[in-house]
Short mmCIF file of C-alpha atoms and ligand atoms in Angstrom, two decimals:
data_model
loop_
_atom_site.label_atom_id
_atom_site.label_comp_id
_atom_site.label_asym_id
_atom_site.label_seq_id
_atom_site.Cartn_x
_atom_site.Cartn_y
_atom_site.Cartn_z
CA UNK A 1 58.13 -43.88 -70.74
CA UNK A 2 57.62 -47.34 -68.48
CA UNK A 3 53.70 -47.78 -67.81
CA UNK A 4 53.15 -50.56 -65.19
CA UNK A 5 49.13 -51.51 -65.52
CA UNK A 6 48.85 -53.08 -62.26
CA UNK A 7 45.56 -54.65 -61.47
CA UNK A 8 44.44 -52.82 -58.23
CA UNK A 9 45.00 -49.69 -56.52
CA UNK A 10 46.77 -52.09 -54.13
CA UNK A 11 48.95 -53.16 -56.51
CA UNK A 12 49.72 -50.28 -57.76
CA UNK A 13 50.55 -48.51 -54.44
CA UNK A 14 53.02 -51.17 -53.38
CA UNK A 15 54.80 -51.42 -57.34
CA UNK A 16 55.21 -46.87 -56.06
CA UNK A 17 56.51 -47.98 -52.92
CA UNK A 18 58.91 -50.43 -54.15
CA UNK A 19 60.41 -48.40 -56.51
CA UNK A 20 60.85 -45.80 -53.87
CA UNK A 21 62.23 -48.35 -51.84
CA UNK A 22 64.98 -49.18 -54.61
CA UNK A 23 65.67 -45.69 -54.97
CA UNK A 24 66.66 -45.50 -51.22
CA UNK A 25 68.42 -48.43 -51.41
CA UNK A 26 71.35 -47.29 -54.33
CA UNK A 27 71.05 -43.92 -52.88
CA UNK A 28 70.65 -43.30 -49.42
CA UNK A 29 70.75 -39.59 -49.39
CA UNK A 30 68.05 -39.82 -52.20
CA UNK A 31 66.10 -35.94 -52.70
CA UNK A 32 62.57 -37.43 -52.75
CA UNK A 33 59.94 -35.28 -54.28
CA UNK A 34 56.65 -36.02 -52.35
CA UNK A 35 52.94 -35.09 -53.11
CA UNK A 36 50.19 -34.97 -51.09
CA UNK A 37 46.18 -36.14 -52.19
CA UNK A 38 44.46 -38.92 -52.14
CA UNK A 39 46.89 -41.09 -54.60
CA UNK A 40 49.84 -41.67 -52.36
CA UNK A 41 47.99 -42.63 -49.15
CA UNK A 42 48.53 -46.10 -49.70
CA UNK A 43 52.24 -46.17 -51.25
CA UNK A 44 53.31 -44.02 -47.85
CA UNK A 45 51.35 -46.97 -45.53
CA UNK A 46 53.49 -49.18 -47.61
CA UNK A 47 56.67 -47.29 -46.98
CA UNK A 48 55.72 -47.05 -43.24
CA UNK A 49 55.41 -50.67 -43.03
CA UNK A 50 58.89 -51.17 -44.65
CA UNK A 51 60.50 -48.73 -42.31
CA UNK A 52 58.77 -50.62 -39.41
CA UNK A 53 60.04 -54.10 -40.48
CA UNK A 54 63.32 -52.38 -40.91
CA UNK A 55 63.95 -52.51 -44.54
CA UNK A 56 64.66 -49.21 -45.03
CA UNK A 57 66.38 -46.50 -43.75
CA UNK A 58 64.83 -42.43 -44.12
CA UNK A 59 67.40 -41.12 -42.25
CA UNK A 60 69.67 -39.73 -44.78
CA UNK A 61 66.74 -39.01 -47.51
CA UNK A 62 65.61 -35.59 -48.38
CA UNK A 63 62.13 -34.72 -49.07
CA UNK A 64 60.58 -31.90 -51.06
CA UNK A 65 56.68 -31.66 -51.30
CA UNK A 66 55.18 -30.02 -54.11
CA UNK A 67 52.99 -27.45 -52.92
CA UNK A 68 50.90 -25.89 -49.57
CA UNK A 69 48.27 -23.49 -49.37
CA UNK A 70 49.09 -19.79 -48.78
CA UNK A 71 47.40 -19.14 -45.05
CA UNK A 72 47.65 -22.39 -43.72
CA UNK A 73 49.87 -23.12 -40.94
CA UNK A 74 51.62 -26.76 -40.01
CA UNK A 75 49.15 -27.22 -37.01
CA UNK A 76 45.99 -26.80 -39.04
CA UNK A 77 44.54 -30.15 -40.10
CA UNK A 78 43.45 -29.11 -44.03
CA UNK A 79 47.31 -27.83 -44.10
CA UNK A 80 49.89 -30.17 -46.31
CA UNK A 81 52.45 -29.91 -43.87
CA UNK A 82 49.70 -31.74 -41.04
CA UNK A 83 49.33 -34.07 -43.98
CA UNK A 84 52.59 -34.99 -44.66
CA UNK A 85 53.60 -35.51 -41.20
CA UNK A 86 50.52 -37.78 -40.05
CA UNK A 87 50.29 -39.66 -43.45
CA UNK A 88 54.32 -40.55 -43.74
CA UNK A 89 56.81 -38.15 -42.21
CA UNK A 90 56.03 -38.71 -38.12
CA UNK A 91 55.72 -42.29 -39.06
CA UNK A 92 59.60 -42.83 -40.14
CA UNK A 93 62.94 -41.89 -39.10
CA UNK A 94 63.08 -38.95 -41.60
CA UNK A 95 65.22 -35.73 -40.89
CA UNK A 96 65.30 -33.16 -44.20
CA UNK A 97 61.89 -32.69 -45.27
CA UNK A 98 60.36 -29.14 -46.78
CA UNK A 99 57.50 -27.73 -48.09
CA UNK A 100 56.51 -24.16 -48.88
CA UNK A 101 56.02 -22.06 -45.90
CA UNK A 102 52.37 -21.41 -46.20
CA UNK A 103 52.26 -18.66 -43.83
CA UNK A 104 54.92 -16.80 -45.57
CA UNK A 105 52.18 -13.77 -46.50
CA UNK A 106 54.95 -12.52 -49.00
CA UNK A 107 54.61 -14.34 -52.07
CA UNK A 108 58.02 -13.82 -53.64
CA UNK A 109 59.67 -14.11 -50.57
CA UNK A 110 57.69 -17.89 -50.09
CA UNK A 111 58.27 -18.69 -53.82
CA UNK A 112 62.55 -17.91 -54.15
CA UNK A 113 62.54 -19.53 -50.51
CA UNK A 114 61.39 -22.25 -51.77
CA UNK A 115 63.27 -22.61 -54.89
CA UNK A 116 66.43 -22.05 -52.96
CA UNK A 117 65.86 -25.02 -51.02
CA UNK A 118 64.93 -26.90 -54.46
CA UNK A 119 68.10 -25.67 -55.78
CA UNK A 120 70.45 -26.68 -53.29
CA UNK A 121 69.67 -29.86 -52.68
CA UNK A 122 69.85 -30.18 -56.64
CA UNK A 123 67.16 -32.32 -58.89
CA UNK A 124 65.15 -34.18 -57.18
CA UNK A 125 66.22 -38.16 -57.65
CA UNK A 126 62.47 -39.22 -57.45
CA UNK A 127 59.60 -37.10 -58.03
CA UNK A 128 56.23 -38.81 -57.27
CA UNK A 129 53.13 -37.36 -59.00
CA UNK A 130 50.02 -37.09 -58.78
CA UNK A 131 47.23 -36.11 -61.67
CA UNK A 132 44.32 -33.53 -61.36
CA UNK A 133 41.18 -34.14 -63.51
CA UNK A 134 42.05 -31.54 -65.09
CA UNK A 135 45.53 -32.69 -65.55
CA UNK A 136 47.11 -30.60 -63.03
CA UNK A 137 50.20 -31.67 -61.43
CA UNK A 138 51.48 -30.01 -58.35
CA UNK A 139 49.28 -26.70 -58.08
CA UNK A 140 49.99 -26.14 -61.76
CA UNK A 141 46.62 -25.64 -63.73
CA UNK A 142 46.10 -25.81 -66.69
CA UNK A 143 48.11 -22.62 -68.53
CA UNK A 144 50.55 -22.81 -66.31
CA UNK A 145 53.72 -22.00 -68.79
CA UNK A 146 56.24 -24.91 -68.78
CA UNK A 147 59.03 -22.84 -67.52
CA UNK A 148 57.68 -21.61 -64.27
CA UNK A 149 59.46 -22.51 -60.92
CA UNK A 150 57.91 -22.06 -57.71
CA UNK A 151 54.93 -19.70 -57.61
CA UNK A 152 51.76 -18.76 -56.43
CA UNK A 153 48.51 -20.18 -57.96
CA UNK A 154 45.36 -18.44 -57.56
CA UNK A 155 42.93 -21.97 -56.70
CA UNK A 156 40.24 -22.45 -59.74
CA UNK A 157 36.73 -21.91 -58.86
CA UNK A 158 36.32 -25.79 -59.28
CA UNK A 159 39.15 -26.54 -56.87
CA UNK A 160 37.92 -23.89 -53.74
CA UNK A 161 34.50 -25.68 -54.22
CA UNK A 162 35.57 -29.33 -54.25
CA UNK A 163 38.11 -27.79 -50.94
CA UNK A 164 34.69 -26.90 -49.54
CA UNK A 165 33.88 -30.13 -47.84
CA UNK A 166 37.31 -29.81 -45.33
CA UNK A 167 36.36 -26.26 -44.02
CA UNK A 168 33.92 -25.02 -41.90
CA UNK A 169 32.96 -21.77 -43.47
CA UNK A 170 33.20 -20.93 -46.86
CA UNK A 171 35.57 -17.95 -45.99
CA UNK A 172 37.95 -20.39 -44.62
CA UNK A 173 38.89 -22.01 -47.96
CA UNK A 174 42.21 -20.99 -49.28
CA UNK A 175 41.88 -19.15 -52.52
CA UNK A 176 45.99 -19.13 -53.56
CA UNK A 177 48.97 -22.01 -53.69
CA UNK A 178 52.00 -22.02 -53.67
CA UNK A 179 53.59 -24.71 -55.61
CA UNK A 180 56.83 -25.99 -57.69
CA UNK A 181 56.88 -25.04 -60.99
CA UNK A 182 56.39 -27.71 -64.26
CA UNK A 183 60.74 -26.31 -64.87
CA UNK A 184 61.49 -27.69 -61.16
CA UNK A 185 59.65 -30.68 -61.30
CA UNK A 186 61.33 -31.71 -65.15
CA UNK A 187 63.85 -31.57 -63.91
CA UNK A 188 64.05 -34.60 -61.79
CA UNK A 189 65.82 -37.44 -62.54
CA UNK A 190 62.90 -39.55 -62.73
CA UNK A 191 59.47 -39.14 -62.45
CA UNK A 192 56.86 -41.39 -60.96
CA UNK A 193 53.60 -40.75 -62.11
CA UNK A 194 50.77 -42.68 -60.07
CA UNK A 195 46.84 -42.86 -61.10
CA UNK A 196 44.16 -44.81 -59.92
CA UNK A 197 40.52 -45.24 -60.21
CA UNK A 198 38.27 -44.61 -63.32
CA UNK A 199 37.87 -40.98 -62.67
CA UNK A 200 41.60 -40.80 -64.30
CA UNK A 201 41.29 -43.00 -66.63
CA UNK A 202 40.52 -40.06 -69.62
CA UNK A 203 42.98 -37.47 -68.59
CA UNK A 204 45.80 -40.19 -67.77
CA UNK A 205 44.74 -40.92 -71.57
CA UNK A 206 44.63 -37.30 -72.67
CA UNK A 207 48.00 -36.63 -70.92
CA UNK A 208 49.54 -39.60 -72.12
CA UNK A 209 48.54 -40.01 -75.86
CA UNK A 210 47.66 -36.59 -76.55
CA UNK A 211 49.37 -33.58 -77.64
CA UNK A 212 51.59 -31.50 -75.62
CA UNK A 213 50.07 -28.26 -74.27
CA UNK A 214 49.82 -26.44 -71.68
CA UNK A 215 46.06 -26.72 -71.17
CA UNK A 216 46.93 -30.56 -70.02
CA UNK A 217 49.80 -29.65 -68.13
CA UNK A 218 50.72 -33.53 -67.33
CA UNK A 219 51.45 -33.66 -71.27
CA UNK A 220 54.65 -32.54 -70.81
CA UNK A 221 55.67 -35.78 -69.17
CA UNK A 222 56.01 -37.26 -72.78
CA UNK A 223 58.95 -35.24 -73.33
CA UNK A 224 60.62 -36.46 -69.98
CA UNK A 225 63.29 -39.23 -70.82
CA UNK A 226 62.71 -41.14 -67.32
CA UNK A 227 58.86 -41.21 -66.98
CA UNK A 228 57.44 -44.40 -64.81
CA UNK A 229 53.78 -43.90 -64.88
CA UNK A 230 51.86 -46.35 -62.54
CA UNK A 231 48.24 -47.08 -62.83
CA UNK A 232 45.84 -49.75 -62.17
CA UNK A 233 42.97 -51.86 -64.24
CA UNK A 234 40.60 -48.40 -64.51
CA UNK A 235 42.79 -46.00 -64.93
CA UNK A 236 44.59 -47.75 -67.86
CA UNK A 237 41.67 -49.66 -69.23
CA UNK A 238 42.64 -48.05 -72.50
CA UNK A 239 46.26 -48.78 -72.90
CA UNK A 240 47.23 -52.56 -73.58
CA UNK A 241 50.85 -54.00 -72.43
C1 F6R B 301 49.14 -32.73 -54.30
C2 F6R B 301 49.20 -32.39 -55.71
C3 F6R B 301 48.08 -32.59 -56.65
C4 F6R B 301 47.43 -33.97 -56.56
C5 F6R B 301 46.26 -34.08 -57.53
C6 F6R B 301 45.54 -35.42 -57.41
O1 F6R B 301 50.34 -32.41 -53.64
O2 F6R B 301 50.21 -31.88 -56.07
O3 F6R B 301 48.52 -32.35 -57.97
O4 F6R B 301 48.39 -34.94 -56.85
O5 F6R B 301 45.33 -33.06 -57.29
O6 F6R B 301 44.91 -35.46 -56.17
P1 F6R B 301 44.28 -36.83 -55.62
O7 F6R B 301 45.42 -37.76 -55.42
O8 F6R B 301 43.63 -36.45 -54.33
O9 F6R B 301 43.34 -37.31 -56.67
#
């Protein structure tokens, strides 16, 4: 495992974009595993802004997201897909992207869909992460069983209510997920693990430095052998270069 302690979240987001960038550049038809979130926001502007000064080329990439909520169309704002395309994808010159149909009301139909499209374009070369408090990554909660591929999540009480704030009614909230399984996602080549901001700094720890279970399910990054975990002063106050 790499950990880069940058010293900002600015620093931090441009070390993710670069070494998205250099994944690009010795592989142009890259499979680019993308999340969604707060975390990334700044790594995509970065990528936007190299695409824009021509420095790199999306046209031959492939992306995969990791999850969308079941209900939620492409047009609606609190969807991934909206996210993905105003935050990165309508900003570049990128063809082959794909998510998990969130208006697929069948959820094995949505879920082998999905995994179909995972398997054919084979591991993912890149798979950038993000970490839940609760050391979720993708839709997987903790519990989620290590060998799951893409399924559907019924949302934790704690994240419908922090989802609150983007809806208008509380109806409105999506209550399930579907997402790539913890299998899928190991799967990847390499795995680029971004956290920021004090509020990470104790499960980036926990994950990190402390046993493997399921009820952290970022734990089982330890046993990846190509694990590039990028973080800034608060999140990695604890670890020392
Ligand atoms: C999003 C995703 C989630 C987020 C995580 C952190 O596609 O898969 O696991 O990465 O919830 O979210 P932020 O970045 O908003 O703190």
């Amino acid at each position: 495992m790499k950990i880069y302690k940058l010293k900002t979240e600015e620093d931090a987001s441009k070390k993710a974009s670069e070494i998205i960038i250099k994944t690009i550049k010795n592989k142009e038809d890259c499979v680019l595993g993308l999340a969604t979130g707060s975390t990334p926001l700044k790594t995509y502007q970065f990528l936007i802004d190299a695409y824009k000064n021509k420095k790199i080329d999306f046209s031959k990439v492939a992306a995969v997201n990791l999850d969308e909520y079941k209900g939620l169309s492409k047009d609606d704002p609190n969807s991934y897909s909206y996210f993905m395309d105003k935050h990165l994808f309508n900003q570049i010159n990128i063809k082959n992207t794909n998510i998990p149909d969130g208006m697929e009301k069948d959820p094995v139909k949505a879920c082998n869909t999905y995994q179909k499209t995972l398997n054919n374009l084979g591991p993912v070369d890149l798979q950038i992460l993000g970490i839940g408090l609760n050391g979720h990554i993708g839709f997987n909660e903790p519990g989620t069983d290590f060998n799951e591929e893409t399924h559907l999540v019924s949302l934790s009480k704690s994240t419908i209510s922090a989802n609150r704030r983007f809806f208008l009614k509380e109806e409105d909230v999506p209550k399930f997920a579907y997402t790539m399984g913890i299998k899928t996602i190991m799967k990847s080549k390499t795995i680029l693990l971004i956290a920021t901001g004090k509020n990470k700094k104790e499960i980036l720890k926990e994950s990190l430095t402390g046993p493997v279970t399921t009820n952290v399910p970022a734990s089982i990054l330890q046993t990846h052998e190509n694990v590039i975990v990028i973080g800034d002063s608060e999140s990695l106050e604890w670890y020392e270069d």
